[in-house]
XYZ file of N, CA and C in Angstrom:
225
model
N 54.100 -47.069 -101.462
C 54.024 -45.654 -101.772
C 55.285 -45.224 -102.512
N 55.044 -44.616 -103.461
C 55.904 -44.468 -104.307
C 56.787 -42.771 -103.397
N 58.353 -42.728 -104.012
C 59.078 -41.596 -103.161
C 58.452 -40.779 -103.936
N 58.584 -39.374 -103.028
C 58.090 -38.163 -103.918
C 59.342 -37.520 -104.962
N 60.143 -37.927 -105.379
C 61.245 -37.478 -106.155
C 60.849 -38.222 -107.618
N 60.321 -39.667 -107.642
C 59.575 -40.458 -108.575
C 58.579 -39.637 -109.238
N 57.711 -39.266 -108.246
C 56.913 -38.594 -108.485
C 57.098 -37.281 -109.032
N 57.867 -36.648 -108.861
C 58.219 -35.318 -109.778
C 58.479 -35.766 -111.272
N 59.785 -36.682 -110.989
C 60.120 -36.898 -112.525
C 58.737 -37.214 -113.009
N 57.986 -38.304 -112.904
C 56.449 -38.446 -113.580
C 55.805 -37.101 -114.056
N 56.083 -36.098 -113.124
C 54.958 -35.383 -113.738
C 55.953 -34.211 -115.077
N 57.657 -33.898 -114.536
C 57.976 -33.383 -115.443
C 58.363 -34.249 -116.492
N 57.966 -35.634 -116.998
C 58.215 -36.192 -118.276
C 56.434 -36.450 -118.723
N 55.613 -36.079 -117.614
C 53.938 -36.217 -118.071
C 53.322 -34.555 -119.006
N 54.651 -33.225 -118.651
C 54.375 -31.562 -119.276
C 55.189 -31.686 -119.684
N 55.833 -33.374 -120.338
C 57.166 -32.928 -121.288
C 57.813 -31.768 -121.499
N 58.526 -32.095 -120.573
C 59.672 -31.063 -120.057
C 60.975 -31.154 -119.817
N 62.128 -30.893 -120.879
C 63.119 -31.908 -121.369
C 64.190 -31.102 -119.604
N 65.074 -32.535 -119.011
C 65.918 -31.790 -118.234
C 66.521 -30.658 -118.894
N 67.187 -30.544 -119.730
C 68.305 -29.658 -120.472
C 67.292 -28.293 -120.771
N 66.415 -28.472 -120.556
C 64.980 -27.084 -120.711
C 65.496 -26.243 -119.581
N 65.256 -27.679 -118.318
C 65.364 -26.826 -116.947
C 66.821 -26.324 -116.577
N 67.576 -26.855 -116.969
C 68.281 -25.946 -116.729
C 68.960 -24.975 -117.932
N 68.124 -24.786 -118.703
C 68.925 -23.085 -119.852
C 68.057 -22.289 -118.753
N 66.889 -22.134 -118.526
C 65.880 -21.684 -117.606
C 66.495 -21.084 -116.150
N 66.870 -22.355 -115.344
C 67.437 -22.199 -114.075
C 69.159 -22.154 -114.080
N 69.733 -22.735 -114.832
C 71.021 -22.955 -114.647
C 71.738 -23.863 -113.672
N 70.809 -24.558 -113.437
C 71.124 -25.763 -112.567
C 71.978 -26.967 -113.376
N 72.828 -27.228 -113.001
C 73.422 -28.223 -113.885
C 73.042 -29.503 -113.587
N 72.819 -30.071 -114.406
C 71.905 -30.966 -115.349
C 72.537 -32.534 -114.323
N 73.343 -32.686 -113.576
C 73.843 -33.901 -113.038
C 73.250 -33.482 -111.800
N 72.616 -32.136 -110.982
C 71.784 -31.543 -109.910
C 70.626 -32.293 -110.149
N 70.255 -31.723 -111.446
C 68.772 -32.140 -111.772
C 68.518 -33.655 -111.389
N 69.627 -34.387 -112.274
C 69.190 -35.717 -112.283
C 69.285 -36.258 -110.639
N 70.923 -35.842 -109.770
C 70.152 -36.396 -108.565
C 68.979 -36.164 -107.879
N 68.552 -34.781 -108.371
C 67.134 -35.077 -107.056
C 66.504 -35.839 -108.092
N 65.894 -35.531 -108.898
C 65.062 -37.002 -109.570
C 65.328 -38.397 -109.375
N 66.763 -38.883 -108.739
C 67.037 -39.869 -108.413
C 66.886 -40.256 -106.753
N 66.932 -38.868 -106.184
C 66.385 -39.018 -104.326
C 68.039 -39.112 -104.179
N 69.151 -38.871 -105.007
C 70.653 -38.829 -104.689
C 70.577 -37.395 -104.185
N 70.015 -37.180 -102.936
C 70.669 -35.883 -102.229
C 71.881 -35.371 -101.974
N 72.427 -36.640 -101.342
C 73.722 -36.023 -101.210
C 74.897 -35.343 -102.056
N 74.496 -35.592 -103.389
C 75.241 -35.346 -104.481
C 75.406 -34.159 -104.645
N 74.113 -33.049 -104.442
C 73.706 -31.590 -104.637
C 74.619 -30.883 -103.191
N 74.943 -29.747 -103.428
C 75.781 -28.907 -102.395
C 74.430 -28.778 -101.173
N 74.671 -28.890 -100.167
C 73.632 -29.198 -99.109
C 73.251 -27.907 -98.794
N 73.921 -26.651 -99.075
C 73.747 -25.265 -99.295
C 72.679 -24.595 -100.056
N 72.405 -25.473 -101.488
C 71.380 -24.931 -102.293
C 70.383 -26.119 -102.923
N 70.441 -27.396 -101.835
C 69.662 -28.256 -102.038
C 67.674 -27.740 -101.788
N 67.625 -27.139 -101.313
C 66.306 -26.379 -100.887
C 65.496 -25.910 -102.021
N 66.715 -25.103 -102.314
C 66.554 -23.706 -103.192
C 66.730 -24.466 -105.078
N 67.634 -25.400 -105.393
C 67.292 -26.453 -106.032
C 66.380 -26.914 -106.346
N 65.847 -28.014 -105.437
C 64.045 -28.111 -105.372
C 63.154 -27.845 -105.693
N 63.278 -26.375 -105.066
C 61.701 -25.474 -105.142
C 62.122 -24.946 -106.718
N 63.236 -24.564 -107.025
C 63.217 -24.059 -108.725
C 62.963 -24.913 -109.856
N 63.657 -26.574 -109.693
C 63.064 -27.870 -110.552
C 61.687 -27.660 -110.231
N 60.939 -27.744 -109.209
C 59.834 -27.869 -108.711
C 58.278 -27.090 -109.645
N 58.710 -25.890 -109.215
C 58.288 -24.616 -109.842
C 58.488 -24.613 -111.789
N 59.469 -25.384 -112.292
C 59.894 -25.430 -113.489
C 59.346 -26.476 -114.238
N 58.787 -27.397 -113.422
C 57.695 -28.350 -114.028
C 56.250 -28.826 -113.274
N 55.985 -27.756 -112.778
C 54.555 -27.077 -112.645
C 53.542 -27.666 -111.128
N 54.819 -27.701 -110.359
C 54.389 -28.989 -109.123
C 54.230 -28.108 -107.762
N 53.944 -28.673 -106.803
C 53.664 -27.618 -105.381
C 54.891 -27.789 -104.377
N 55.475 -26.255 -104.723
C 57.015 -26.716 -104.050
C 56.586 -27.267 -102.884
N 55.403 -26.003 -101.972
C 55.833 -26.229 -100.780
C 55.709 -27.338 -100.243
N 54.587 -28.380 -100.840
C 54.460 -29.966 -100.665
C 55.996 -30.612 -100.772
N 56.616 -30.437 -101.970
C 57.787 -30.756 -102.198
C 58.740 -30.540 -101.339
N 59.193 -29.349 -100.863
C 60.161 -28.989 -99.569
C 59.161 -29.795 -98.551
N 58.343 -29.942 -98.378
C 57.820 -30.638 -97.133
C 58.222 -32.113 -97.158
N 58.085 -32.674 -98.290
C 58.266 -34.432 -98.476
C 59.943 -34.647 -98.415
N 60.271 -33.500 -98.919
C 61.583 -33.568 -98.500
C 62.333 -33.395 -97.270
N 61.536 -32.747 -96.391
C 62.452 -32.326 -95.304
C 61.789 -33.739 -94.574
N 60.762 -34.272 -95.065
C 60.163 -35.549 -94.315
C 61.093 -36.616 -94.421
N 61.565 -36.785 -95.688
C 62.755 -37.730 -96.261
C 64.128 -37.973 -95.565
N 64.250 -36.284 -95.908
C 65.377 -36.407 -94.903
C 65.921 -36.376 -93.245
């Protein structure tokens, strides 16, 4: 079974959806982005790792709340 963080990136490079999009959009900086696409949690401030998520999430067209769920499963 593939991780669900794999699975995001798949679908935001399947609505070609450049990182550097998501964040002029969100303002998430772009080394955020790439760890959760990498499942590197710890990298992101553990403060707005949630809230992170659900905005990548939402920004390439996916079901946060599945997403916060696989995540809080993960972790």
């Amino acid at each position: 079974m593939e991780s669900f963080y794999n699975e995001l990136k798949k679908l935001r490079e399947k609505n070609n959806i450049d990182l550097a999009e998501i964040h002029n959009r969100t303002k998430i900086d772009i080394v955020y982005l790439e760890a959760l696409e990498e499942g590197k949690f710890d990298v992101l401030p553990r403060t707005y790792l949630r809230l992170f998520l659900r905005a990548y999430v939402m920004e390439i067209g996916g079901d946060t709340k599945d997403a916060l769920n696989q995540l809080d499963h993960y972790l």
